[in-house]
mmCIF file with all atom_site columns, C-alpha atoms in Angstrom:
data_model
loop_
_atom_site.group_PDB
_atom_site.id
_atom_site.type_symbol
_atom_site.label_atom_id
_atom_site.label_alt_id
_atom_site.label_comp_id
_atom_site.label_asym_id
_atom_site.label_entity_id
_atom_site.label_seq_id
_atom_site.pdbx_PDB_ins_code
_atom_site.Cartn_x
_atom_site.Cartn_y
_atom_site.Cartn_z
_atom_site.occupancy
_atom_site.B_iso_or_equiv
_atom_site.pdbx_formal_charge
_atom_site.auth_seq_id
_atom_site.auth_comp_id
_atom_site.auth_asym_id
_atom_site.auth_atom_id
_atom_site.pdbx_PDB_model_num
ATOM 1   C CA . MET A 1 1   ? -20.597 -4.570  -18.147 1.00 72.00 ? 1   MET A CA 1
ATOM 2   C CA . ASN A 1 2   ? -19.768 -0.929  -17.506 1.00 84.00 ? 2   ASN A CA 1
ATOM 3   C CA . ILE A 1 3   ? -21.928 -0.877  -14.388 1.00 91.00 ? 3   ILE A CA 1
ATOM 4   C CA . ILE A 1 4   ? -19.451 -3.132  -12.571 1.00 91.00 ? 4   ILE A CA 1
ATOM 5   C CA . ILE A 1 5   ? -16.618 -0.743  -13.457 1.00 91.00 ? 5   ILE A CA 1
ATOM 6   C CA . TYR A 1 6   ? -18.674 2.144   -12.055 1.00 92.00 ? 6   TYR A CA 1
ATOM 7   C CA . ILE A 1 7   ? -19.406 0.214   -8.843  1.00 93.00 ? 7   ILE A CA 1
ATOM 8   C CA . SER A 1 8   ? -15.691 -0.519  -8.466  1.00 93.00 ? 8   SER A CA 1
ATOM 9   C CA . ILE A 1 9   ? -14.772 3.133   -8.965  1.00 93.00 ? 9   ILE A CA 1
ATOM 10  C CA . VAL A 1 10  ? -17.322 4.188   -6.310  1.00 94.00 ? 10  VAL A CA 1
ATOM 11  C CA . LEU A 1 11  ? -15.929 1.605   -3.837  1.00 93.00 ? 11  LEU A CA 1
ATOM 12  C CA . ILE A 1 12  ? -12.354 2.741   -4.480  1.00 94.00 ? 12  ILE A CA 1
ATOM 13  C CA . SER A 1 13  ? -13.379 6.376   -4.038  1.00 94.00 ? 13  SER A CA 1
ATOM 14  C CA . ILE A 1 14  ? -15.002 5.645   -0.667  1.00 94.00 ? 14  ILE A CA 1
ATOM 15  C CA . GLY A 1 15  ? -11.811 3.850   0.359   1.00 93.00 ? 15  GLY A CA 1
ATOM 16  C CA . GLY A 1 16  ? -9.719  6.831   -0.668  1.00 93.00 ? 16  GLY A CA 1
ATOM 17  C CA . PHE A 1 17  ? -11.948 9.140   1.344   1.00 94.00 ? 17  PHE A CA 1
ATOM 18  C CA . LEU A 1 18  ? -11.633 6.969   4.493   1.00 93.00 ? 18  LEU A CA 1
ATOM 19  C CA . SER A 1 19  ? -7.875  6.808   4.098   1.00 92.00 ? 19  SER A CA 1
ATOM 20  C CA . PHE A 1 20  ? -7.754  10.575  3.625   1.00 93.00 ? 20  PHE A CA 1
ATOM 21  C CA . VAL A 1 21  ? -9.698  11.069  6.867   1.00 93.00 ? 21  VAL A CA 1
ATOM 22  C CA . ARG A 1 22  ? -7.044  9.017   8.656   1.00 92.00 ? 22  ARG A CA 1
ATOM 23  C CA . PHE A 1 23  ? -4.366  11.083  6.892   1.00 92.00 ? 23  PHE A CA 1
ATOM 24  C CA . VAL A 1 24  ? -5.883  14.281  8.270   1.00 93.00 ? 24  VAL A CA 1
ATOM 25  C CA . LYS A 1 25  ? -6.535  13.216  11.861  1.00 88.00 ? 25  LYS A CA 1
ATOM 26  C CA . GLY A 1 26  ? -3.857  10.580  12.516  1.00 77.00 ? 26  GLY A CA 1
ATOM 27  C CA . PRO A 1 27  ? -2.230  11.100  15.922  1.00 84.00 ? 27  PRO A CA 1
ATOM 28  C CA . THR A 1 28  ? 1.391   10.508  14.939  1.00 85.00 ? 28  THR A CA 1
ATOM 29  C CA . ALA A 1 29  ? 3.475   11.016  11.827  1.00 87.00 ? 29  ALA A CA 1
ATOM 30  C CA . ALA A 1 30  ? 3.727   7.268   11.194  1.00 88.00 ? 30  ALA A CA 1
ATOM 31  C CA . ASP A 1 31  ? -0.083  7.021   10.966  1.00 90.00 ? 31  ASP A CA 1
ATOM 32  C CA . ARG A 1 32  ? -0.058  9.692   8.314   1.00 91.00 ? 32  ARG A CA 1
ATOM 33  C CA . ALA A 1 33  ? 2.691   7.880   6.432   1.00 91.00 ? 33  ALA A CA 1
ATOM 34  C CA . ILE A 1 34  ? 0.657   4.644   6.439   1.00 91.00 ? 34  ILE A CA 1
ATOM 35  C CA . ALA A 1 35  ? -2.416  6.487   5.203   1.00 92.00 ? 35  ALA A CA 1
ATOM 36  C CA . LEU A 1 36  ? -0.327  8.087   2.449   1.00 92.00 ? 36  LEU A CA 1
ATOM 37  C CA . ASP A 1 37  ? 0.964   4.656   1.380   1.00 91.00 ? 37  ASP A CA 1
ATOM 38  C CA . THR A 1 38  ? -2.585  3.297   1.136   1.00 92.00 ? 38  THR A CA 1
ATOM 39  C CA . LEU A 1 39  ? -3.672  6.420   -0.742  1.00 92.00 ? 39  LEU A CA 1
ATOM 40  C CA . SER A 1 40  ? -0.947  5.922   -3.337  1.00 93.00 ? 40  SER A CA 1
ATOM 41  C CA . VAL A 1 41  ? -1.908  2.255   -3.865  1.00 92.00 ? 41  VAL A CA 1
ATOM 42  C CA . ILE A 1 42  ? -5.562  3.260   -4.226  1.00 93.00 ? 42  ILE A CA 1
ATOM 43  C CA . GLY A 1 43  ? -4.477  5.925   -6.707  1.00 93.00 ? 43  GLY A CA 1
ATOM 44  C CA . ILE A 1 44  ? -2.613  3.346   -8.810  1.00 93.00 ? 44  ILE A CA 1
ATOM 45  C CA . ALA A 1 45  ? -5.642  1.051   -8.975  1.00 93.00 ? 45  ALA A CA 1
ATOM 46  C CA . GLY A 1 46  ? -7.923  3.975   -9.803  1.00 93.00 ? 46  GLY A CA 1
ATOM 47  C CA . LEU A 1 47  ? -5.626  5.156   -12.601 1.00 93.00 ? 47  LEU A CA 1
ATOM 48  C CA . VAL A 1 48  ? -5.588  1.698   -14.192 1.00 93.00 ? 48  VAL A CA 1
ATOM 49  C CA . LEU A 1 49  ? -9.393  1.484   -13.988 1.00 92.00 ? 49  LEU A CA 1
ATOM 50  C CA . LEU A 1 50  ? -9.758  4.939   -15.541 1.00 92.00 ? 50  LEU A CA 1
ATOM 51  C CA . ALA A 1 51  ? -7.354  3.932   -18.307 1.00 92.00 ? 51  ALA A CA 1
ATOM 52  C CA . PHE A 1 52  ? -9.657  1.012   -19.138 1.00 92.00 ? 52  PHE A CA 1
ATOM 53  C CA . LEU A 1 53  ? -12.786 3.128   -18.909 1.00 91.00 ? 53  LEU A CA 1
ATOM 54  C CA . PHE A 1 54  ? -11.516 5.932   -21.174 1.00 92.00 ? 54  PHE A CA 1
ATOM 55  C CA . GLN A 1 55  ? -9.360  3.631   -23.370 1.00 91.00 ? 55  GLN A CA 1
ATOM 56  C CA . ARG A 1 56  ? -6.250  5.757   -22.824 1.00 90.00 ? 56  ARG A CA 1
ATOM 57  C CA . TYR A 1 57  ? -2.974  3.831   -22.795 1.00 90.00 ? 57  TYR A CA 1
ATOM 58  C CA . ILE A 1 58  ? -0.977  6.758   -21.389 1.00 92.00 ? 58  ILE A CA 1
ATOM 59  C CA . TYR A 1 59  ? -2.584  6.411   -17.936 1.00 92.00 ? 59  TYR A CA 1
ATOM 60  C CA . ILE A 1 60  ? -0.803  3.067   -17.485 1.00 93.00 ? 60  ILE A CA 1
ATOM 61  C CA . ASP A 1 61  ? 2.567   4.806   -17.759 1.00 92.00 ? 61  ASP A CA 1
ATOM 62  C CA . LEU A 1 62  ? 1.324   7.375   -15.276 1.00 93.00 ? 62  LEU A CA 1
ATOM 63  C CA . ALA A 1 63  ? 0.385   4.627   -12.811 1.00 92.00 ? 63  ALA A CA 1
ATOM 64  C CA . LEU A 1 64  ? 3.829   3.018   -13.152 1.00 92.00 ? 64  LEU A CA 1
ATOM 65  C CA . VAL A 1 65  ? 5.659   6.298   -12.480 1.00 93.00 ? 65  VAL A CA 1
ATOM 66  C CA . TYR A 1 66  ? 3.353   7.035   -9.550  1.00 93.00 ? 66  TYR A CA 1
ATOM 67  C CA . ALA A 1 67  ? 4.102   3.606   -8.056  1.00 91.00 ? 67  ALA A CA 1
ATOM 68  C CA . VAL A 1 68  ? 7.871   4.178   -8.233  1.00 92.00 ? 68  VAL A CA 1
ATOM 69  C CA . LEU A 1 69  ? 7.730   7.711   -6.814  1.00 92.00 ? 69  LEU A CA 1
ATOM 70  C CA . GLY A 1 70  ? 5.328   6.750   -4.012  1.00 90.00 ? 70  GLY A CA 1
ATOM 71  C CA . PHE A 1 71  ? 7.580   3.881   -2.950  1.00 91.00 ? 71  PHE A CA 1
ATOM 72  C CA . ILE A 1 72  ? 10.663  6.123   -2.811  1.00 92.00 ? 72  ILE A CA 1
ATOM 73  C CA . GLY A 1 73  ? 8.744   8.751   -0.845  1.00 92.00 ? 73  GLY A CA 1
ATOM 74  C CA . ILE A 1 74  ? 7.535   6.236   1.742   1.00 92.00 ? 74  ILE A CA 1
ATOM 75  C CA . ILE A 1 75  ? 11.070  4.862   2.222   1.00 92.00 ? 75  ILE A CA 1
ATOM 76  C CA . VAL A 1 76  ? 12.440  8.385   2.749   1.00 92.00 ? 76  VAL A CA 1
ATOM 77  C CA . ILE A 1 77  ? 9.665   9.241   5.235   1.00 91.00 ? 77  ILE A CA 1
ATOM 78  C CA . ALA A 1 78  ? 10.344  6.008   7.155   1.00 90.00 ? 78  ALA A CA 1
ATOM 79  C CA . ARG A 1 79  ? 14.061  6.775   7.415   1.00 91.00 ? 79  ARG A CA 1
ATOM 80  C CA . TYR A 1 80  ? 13.183  10.262  8.637   1.00 90.00 ? 80  TYR A CA 1
ATOM 81  C CA . ILE A 1 81  ? 10.844  8.927   11.344  1.00 88.00 ? 81  ILE A CA 1
ATOM 82  C CA . GLU A 1 82  ? 13.588  6.538   12.458  1.00 84.00 ? 82  GLU A CA 1
ATOM 83  C CA . LYS A 1 83  ? 15.922  9.562   12.879  1.00 79.00 ? 83  LYS A CA 1
ATOM 84  C CA . ALA A 1 84  ? 18.570  7.845   10.747  1.00 74.00 ? 84  ALA A CA 1
ATOM 85  C CA . LEU A 1 85  ? 18.557  10.197  7.809   1.00 69.00 ? 85  LEU A CA 1
ATOM 86  C CA . MET B 2 1   ? -12.122 -16.536 -30.527 1.00 69.00 ? 1   MET B CA 1
ATOM 87  C CA . ASP B 2 2   ? -15.147 -14.458 -29.671 1.00 81.00 ? 2   ASP B CA 1
ATOM 88  C CA . THR B 2 3   ? -16.273 -16.748 -26.879 1.00 86.00 ? 3   THR B CA 1
ATOM 89  C CA . LEU B 2 4   ? -12.753 -16.723 -25.464 1.00 84.00 ? 4   LEU B CA 1
ATOM 90  C CA . ASN B 2 5   ? -12.809 -12.930 -25.358 1.00 84.00 ? 5   ASN B CA 1
ATOM 91  C CA . ASN B 2 6   ? -16.186 -12.998 -23.618 1.00 87.00 ? 6   ASN B CA 1
ATOM 92  C CA . ILE B 2 7   ? -14.938 -15.446 -20.994 1.00 90.00 ? 7   ILE B CA 1
ATOM 93  C CA . LEU B 2 8   ? -11.815 -13.341 -20.390 1.00 89.00 ? 8   LEU B CA 1
ATOM 94  C CA . THR B 2 9   ? -13.940 -10.206 -20.039 1.00 90.00 ? 9   THR B CA 1
ATOM 95  C CA . TYR B 2 10  ? -16.197 -11.762 -17.399 1.00 92.00 ? 10  TYR B CA 1
ATOM 96  C CA . VAL B 2 11  ? -13.258 -13.201 -15.461 1.00 92.00 ? 11  VAL B CA 1
ATOM 97  C CA . GLY B 2 12  ? -11.579 -9.788  -15.566 1.00 92.00 ? 12  GLY B CA 1
ATOM 98  C CA . LEU B 2 13  ? -14.725 -8.070  -14.296 1.00 93.00 ? 13  LEU B CA 1
ATOM 99  C CA . GLY B 2 14  ? -14.814 -10.508 -11.392 1.00 93.00 ? 14  GLY B CA 1
ATOM 100 C CA . PHE B 2 15  ? -11.189 -9.724  -10.560 1.00 94.00 ? 15  PHE B CA 1
ATOM 101 C CA . VAL B 2 16  ? -11.851 -5.977  -10.706 1.00 94.00 ? 16  VAL B CA 1
ATOM 102 C CA . LEU B 2 17  ? -14.861 -6.228  -8.395  1.00 94.00 ? 17  LEU B CA 1
ATOM 103 C CA . LEU B 2 18  ? -12.999 -8.464  -5.926  1.00 94.00 ? 18  LEU B CA 1
ATOM 104 C CA . GLY B 2 19  ? -10.000 -6.151  -5.894  1.00 94.00 ? 19  GLY B CA 1
ATOM 105 C CA . SER B 2 20  ? -12.061 -3.030  -5.332  1.00 94.00 ? 20  SER B CA 1
ATOM 106 C CA . ILE B 2 21  ? -13.840 -4.726  -2.415  1.00 94.00 ? 21  ILE B CA 1
ATOM 107 C CA . PHE B 2 22  ? -10.441 -5.567  -0.919  1.00 94.00 ? 22  PHE B CA 1
ATOM 108 C CA . LEU B 2 23  ? -9.217  -1.990  -1.413  1.00 93.00 ? 23  LEU B CA 1
ATOM 109 C CA . PHE B 2 24  ? -12.337 -0.680  0.342   1.00 94.00 ? 24  PHE B CA 1
ATOM 110 C CA . LEU B 2 25  ? -11.863 -3.096  3.251   1.00 93.00 ? 25  LEU B CA 1
ATOM 111 C CA . GLY B 2 26  ? -8.217  -2.095  3.610   1.00 93.00 ? 26  GLY B CA 1
ATOM 112 C CA . ALA B 2 27  ? -9.122  1.585   3.768   1.00 92.00 ? 27  ALA B CA 1
ATOM 113 C CA . LEU B 2 28  ? -11.876 0.788   6.285   1.00 92.00 ? 28  LEU B CA 1
ATOM 114 C CA . GLY B 2 29  ? -9.254  -0.964  8.422   1.00 91.00 ? 29  GLY B CA 1
ATOM 115 C CA . ILE B 2 30  ? -7.028  2.124   8.160   1.00 91.00 ? 30  ILE B CA 1
ATOM 116 C CA . TYR B 2 31  ? -9.923  4.210   9.445   1.00 91.00 ? 31  TYR B CA 1
ATOM 117 C CA . ARG B 2 32  ? -11.259 1.934   12.181  1.00 90.00 ? 32  ARG B CA 1
ATOM 118 C CA . MET B 2 33  ? -8.305  0.106   13.771  1.00 87.00 ? 33  MET B CA 1
ATOM 119 C CA . PRO B 2 34  ? -7.192  1.334   17.220  1.00 86.00 ? 34  PRO B CA 1
ATOM 120 C CA . ASP B 2 35  ? -3.450  1.029   16.893  1.00 86.00 ? 35  ASP B CA 1
ATOM 121 C CA . LEU B 2 36  ? -0.608  1.881   14.535  1.00 87.00 ? 36  LEU B CA 1
ATOM 122 C CA . TYR B 2 37  ? 0.470   -1.718  13.963  1.00 87.00 ? 37  TYR B CA 1
ATOM 123 C CA . ASN B 2 38  ? -3.097  -2.900  13.360  1.00 88.00 ? 38  ASN B CA 1
ATOM 124 C CA . ARG B 2 39  ? -3.531  -0.105  10.849  1.00 89.00 ? 39  ARG B CA 1
ATOM 125 C CA . LEU B 2 40  ? -0.307  -1.122  9.138   1.00 89.00 ? 40  LEU B CA 1
ATOM 126 C CA . GLN B 2 41  ? -1.467  -4.732  8.872   1.00 88.00 ? 41  GLN B CA 1
ATOM 127 C CA . ALA B 2 42  ? -4.909  -3.861  7.506   1.00 86.00 ? 42  ALA B CA 1
ATOM 128 C CA . GLY B 2 43  ? -3.697  -1.122  5.241   1.00 85.00 ? 43  GLY B CA 1
ATOM 129 C CA . THR B 2 44  ? -0.768  -2.704  3.478   1.00 88.00 ? 44  THR B CA 1
ATOM 130 C CA . LYS B 2 45  ? -1.785  -6.351  3.110   1.00 90.00 ? 45  LYS B CA 1
ATOM 131 C CA . ALA B 2 46  ? -5.368  -5.862  1.983   1.00 91.00 ? 46  ALA B CA 1
ATOM 132 C CA . SER B 2 47  ? -4.492  -2.980  -0.304  1.00 91.00 ? 47  SER B CA 1
ATOM 133 C CA . THR B 2 48  ? -1.650  -4.958  -1.921  1.00 92.00 ? 48  THR B CA 1
ATOM 134 C CA . LEU B 2 49  ? -3.992  -7.817  -2.778  1.00 93.00 ? 49  LEU B CA 1
ATOM 135 C CA . GLY B 2 50  ? -6.690  -5.435  -3.953  1.00 93.00 ? 50  GLY B CA 1
ATOM 136 C CA . ALA B 2 51  ? -4.429  -3.407  -6.246  1.00 93.00 ? 51  ALA B CA 1
ATOM 137 C CA . MET B 2 52  ? -2.846  -6.527  -7.758  1.00 93.00 ? 52  MET B CA 1
ATOM 138 C CA . SER B 2 53  ? -6.277  -8.011  -8.405  1.00 94.00 ? 53  SER B CA 1
ATOM 139 C CA . VAL B 2 54  ? -7.636  -4.839  -10.022 1.00 94.00 ? 54  VAL B CA 1
ATOM 140 C CA . VAL B 2 55  ? -4.614  -4.496  -12.320 1.00 94.00 ? 55  VAL B CA 1
ATOM 141 C CA . LEU B 2 56  ? -4.776  -8.186  -13.286 1.00 94.00 ? 56  LEU B CA 1
ATOM 142 C CA . GLY B 2 57  ? -8.482  -7.870  -14.048 1.00 94.00 ? 57  GLY B CA 1
ATOM 143 C CA . VAL B 2 58  ? -7.896  -4.911  -16.373 1.00 93.00 ? 58  VAL B CA 1
ATOM 144 C CA . GLY B 2 59  ? -5.104  -6.877  -18.028 1.00 93.00 ? 59  GLY B CA 1
ATOM 145 C CA . LEU B 2 60  ? -7.457  -9.799  -18.678 1.00 92.00 ? 60  LEU B CA 1
ATOM 146 C CA . MET B 2 61  ? -10.083 -7.504  -20.151 1.00 91.00 ? 61  MET B CA 1
ATOM 147 C CA . GLN B 2 62  ? -7.551  -5.721  -22.384 1.00 88.00 ? 62  GLN B CA 1
ATOM 148 C CA . PRO B 2 63  ? -4.887  -8.259  -23.429 1.00 87.00 ? 63  PRO B CA 1
ATOM 149 C CA . ASP B 2 64  ? -2.866  -5.732  -25.459 1.00 89.00 ? 64  ASP B CA 1
ATOM 150 C CA . TRP B 2 65  ? -1.803  -3.956  -22.267 1.00 89.00 ? 65  TRP B CA 1
ATOM 151 C CA . LEU B 2 66  ? -0.938  -7.105  -20.345 1.00 90.00 ? 66  LEU B CA 1
ATOM 152 C CA . ILE B 2 67  ? 2.869   -6.773  -20.359 1.00 92.00 ? 67  ILE B CA 1
ATOM 153 C CA . LYS B 2 68  ? 3.065   -3.325  -18.794 1.00 92.00 ? 68  LYS B CA 1
ATOM 154 C CA . LEU B 2 69  ? 0.325   -4.257  -16.322 1.00 92.00 ? 69  LEU B CA 1
ATOM 155 C CA . LEU B 2 70  ? 2.361   -7.313  -15.305 1.00 93.00 ? 70  LEU B CA 1
ATOM 156 C CA . VAL B 2 71  ? 5.304   -4.971  -14.642 1.00 93.00 ? 71  VAL B CA 1
ATOM 157 C CA . ILE B 2 72  ? 3.045   -2.896  -12.378 1.00 93.00 ? 72  ILE B CA 1
ATOM 158 C CA . ILE B 2 73  ? 1.856   -6.052  -10.561 1.00 94.00 ? 73  ILE B CA 1
ATOM 159 C CA . ILE B 2 74  ? 5.421   -7.256  -9.934  1.00 94.00 ? 74  ILE B CA 1
ATOM 160 C CA . PHE B 2 75  ? 6.478   -3.817  -8.738  1.00 93.00 ? 75  PHE B CA 1
ATOM 161 C CA . ILE B 2 76  ? 3.544   -3.548  -6.313  1.00 92.00 ? 76  ILE B CA 1
ATOM 162 C CA . GLY B 2 77  ? 4.236   -7.035  -4.999  1.00 92.00 ? 77  GLY B CA 1
ATOM 163 C CA . VAL B 2 78  ? 7.892   -6.173  -4.345  1.00 92.00 ? 78  VAL B CA 1
ATOM 164 C CA . SER B 2 79  ? 7.629   -2.611  -3.095  1.00 91.00 ? 79  SER B CA 1
ATOM 165 C CA . ASN B 2 80  ? 4.569   -2.633  -0.845  1.00 91.00 ? 80  ASN B CA 1
ATOM 166 C CA . PRO B 2 81  ? 5.822   -5.188  1.750   1.00 91.00 ? 81  PRO B CA 1
ATOM 167 C CA . LEU B 2 82  ? 9.177   -3.380  1.739   1.00 92.00 ? 82  LEU B CA 1
ATOM 168 C CA . SER B 2 83  ? 7.614   -0.037  2.562   1.00 91.00 ? 83  SER B CA 1
ATOM 169 C CA . SER B 2 84  ? 5.398   -1.558  5.257   1.00 91.00 ? 84  SER B CA 1
ATOM 170 C CA . HIS B 2 85  ? 8.429   -3.246  6.834   1.00 91.00 ? 85  HIS B CA 1
ATOM 171 C CA . ALA B 2 86  ? 10.381  0.016   6.806   1.00 91.00 ? 86  ALA B CA 1
ATOM 172 C CA . LEU B 2 87  ? 7.457   1.888   8.384   1.00 90.00 ? 87  LEU B CA 1
ATOM 173 C CA . ALA B 2 88  ? 6.973   -0.720  11.139  1.00 89.00 ? 88  ALA B CA 1
ATOM 174 C CA . ARG B 2 89  ? 10.685  -0.725  11.975  1.00 89.00 ? 89  ARG B CA 1
ATOM 175 C CA . ALA B 2 90  ? 10.854  3.069   12.001  1.00 89.00 ? 90  ALA B CA 1
ATOM 176 C CA . SER B 2 91  ? 7.801   3.467   14.212  1.00 88.00 ? 91  SER B CA 1
ATOM 177 C CA . TYR B 2 92  ? 9.052   0.853   16.688  1.00 86.00 ? 92  TYR B CA 1
ATOM 178 C CA . ARG B 2 93  ? 12.460  2.482   16.915  1.00 85.00 ? 93  ARG B CA 1
ATOM 179 C CA . SER B 2 94  ? 10.985  5.947   17.355  1.00 83.00 ? 94  SER B CA 1
ATOM 180 C CA . GLY B 2 95  ? 9.184   4.785   20.495  1.00 77.00 ? 95  GLY B CA 1
ATOM 181 C CA . ILE B 2 96  ? 5.598   3.983   19.477  1.00 76.00 ? 96  ILE B CA 1
ATOM 182 C CA . PHE B 2 97  ? 4.370   0.871   21.277  1.00 75.00 ? 97  PHE B CA 1
ATOM 183 C CA . PRO B 2 98  ? 1.279   -1.303  20.727  1.00 74.00 ? 98  PRO B CA 1
ATOM 184 C CA . PHE B 2 99  ? -2.005  -0.181  22.229  1.00 71.00 ? 99  PHE B CA 1
ATOM 185 C CA . PHE B 2 100 ? -2.847  -3.478  23.898  1.00 72.00 ? 100 PHE B CA 1
ATOM 186 C CA . LYS B 2 101 ? -0.590  -5.346  26.285  1.00 67.00 ? 101 LYS B CA 1
ATOM 187 C CA . LYS B 2 102 ? 1.961   -7.346  24.363  1.00 67.00 ? 102 LYS B CA 1
ATOM 188 C CA . LYS B 2 103 ? 2.855   -10.929 25.169  1.00 73.00 ? 103 LYS B CA 1
ATOM 189 C CA . ILE B 2 104 ? 5.941   -11.651 23.073  1.00 75.00 ? 104 ILE B CA 1
ATOM 190 C CA . ASP B 2 105 ? 8.396   -9.021  21.890  1.00 75.00 ? 105 ASP B CA 1
ATOM 191 C CA . ALA B 2 106 ? 11.435  -10.531 20.229  1.00 75.00 ? 106 ALA B CA 1
ATOM 192 C CA . TYR B 2 107 ? 12.629  -7.288  18.706  1.00 77.00 ? 107 TYR B CA 1
ATOM 193 C CA . GLU B 2 108 ? 13.060  -5.400  21.979  1.00 77.00 ? 108 GLU B CA 1
ATOM 194 C CA . ALA B 2 109 ? 16.157  -7.364  23.033  1.00 79.00 ? 109 ALA B CA 1
ATOM 195 C CA . GLU B 2 110 ? 17.683  -6.860  19.598  1.00 78.00 ? 110 GLU B CA 1
ATOM 196 C CA . VAL B 2 111 ? 17.252  -3.095  19.770  1.00 79.00 ? 111 VAL B CA 1
ATOM 197 C CA . GLU B 2 112 ? 18.663  -2.986  23.302  1.00 80.00 ? 112 GLU B CA 1
ATOM 198 C CA . LYS B 2 113 ? 21.702  -5.045  22.273  1.00 82.00 ? 113 LYS B CA 1
ATOM 199 C CA . GLU B 2 114 ? 22.376  -2.782  19.309  1.00 78.00 ? 114 GLU B CA 1
ATOM 200 C CA . LYS B 2 115 ? 22.092  0.293   21.489  1.00 78.00 ? 115 LYS B CA 1
ATOM 201 C CA . MET B 2 116 ? 24.460  -1.162  24.118  1.00 81.00 ? 116 MET B CA 1
ATOM 202 C CA . SER B 2 117 ? 27.087  -2.175  21.591  1.00 79.00 ? 117 SER B CA 1
ATOM 203 C CA . ALA B 2 118 ? 26.885  1.203   19.903  1.00 74.00 ? 118 ALA B CA 1
ATOM 204 C CA . GLU B 2 119 ? 27.448  2.964   23.223  1.00 73.00 ? 119 GLU B CA 1
ATOM 205 C CA . THR B 2 120 ? 30.243  0.800   24.613  1.00 74.00 ? 120 THR B CA 1
ATOM 206 C CA . HIS B 2 121 ? 32.420  -0.369  21.764  1.00 63.00 ? 121 HIS B CA 1
ATOM 207 C CA . ASP B 2 122 ? 33.280  2.463   19.475  1.00 56.00 ? 122 ASP B CA 1
ATOM 208 C CA . PRO B 2 123 ? 31.737  5.901   19.517  1.00 54.00 ? 123 PRO B CA 1
ATOM 209 C CA . ALA B 2 124 ? 32.171  6.322   15.782  1.00 53.00 ? 124 ALA B CA 1
ATOM 210 C CA . SER B 2 125 ? 29.461  3.755   14.982  1.00 51.00 ? 125 SER B CA 1
ATOM 211 C CA . LYS B 2 126 ? 26.721  5.902   16.531  1.00 51.00 ? 126 LYS B CA 1
ATOM 212 C CA . CYS B 2 127 ? 26.284  7.883   13.387  1.00 52.00 ? 127 CYS B CA 1
ATOM 213 C CA . GLY B 2 128 ? 27.203  5.015   11.087  1.00 49.00 ? 128 GLY B CA 1
ATOM 214 C CA . ASN B 2 129 ? 23.710  3.572   10.707  1.00 50.00 ? 129 ASN B CA 1
ATOM 215 C CA . LYS B 2 130 ? 23.016  5.123   7.356   1.00 46.00 ? 130 LYS B CA 1
#
């Protein structure tokens, strides 16, 4: 049963690495913002999986706060790209 | 009761595996797609489904945590399309156009009309788009 959790964590880590590569070499600022959005969603899923694997309830709260802060950050970055801020 | 817990555990493992595959495919689309709008499509839609599925799978495996995990699922489902919409609108208005030749563009006329009305009617509304 734990082997499936490990496989999922490896898949999510590879996804985070690919998204980070796009974050480093993206041509425009909007590409980097999209990669950052995907990275934050991947981080939320990874935190919830780690909370199940280590049986720590506090990581769920961490994932919730990270979701809220990532959303606000992406909205602010989008308004800045639009030159309306 | 024990068999019910076993069934819930296996269903939750299936959800977790499916969601992690979707997250991986979304990140692969972010890496491989040629264009900003294609990347936006692949990145936000697939990763929304993947994250919701992973969180729901953990909630099925651990039913004590289900309420807070449902809050996370609802928040992801509300906030992720909003942020993708804001990013697409911002990148279109800042002058990034699709890589391939476009056939239909219904938003271009809207932007032009807004720009014209902002220039002609009253000069105070130029900085009013907050």
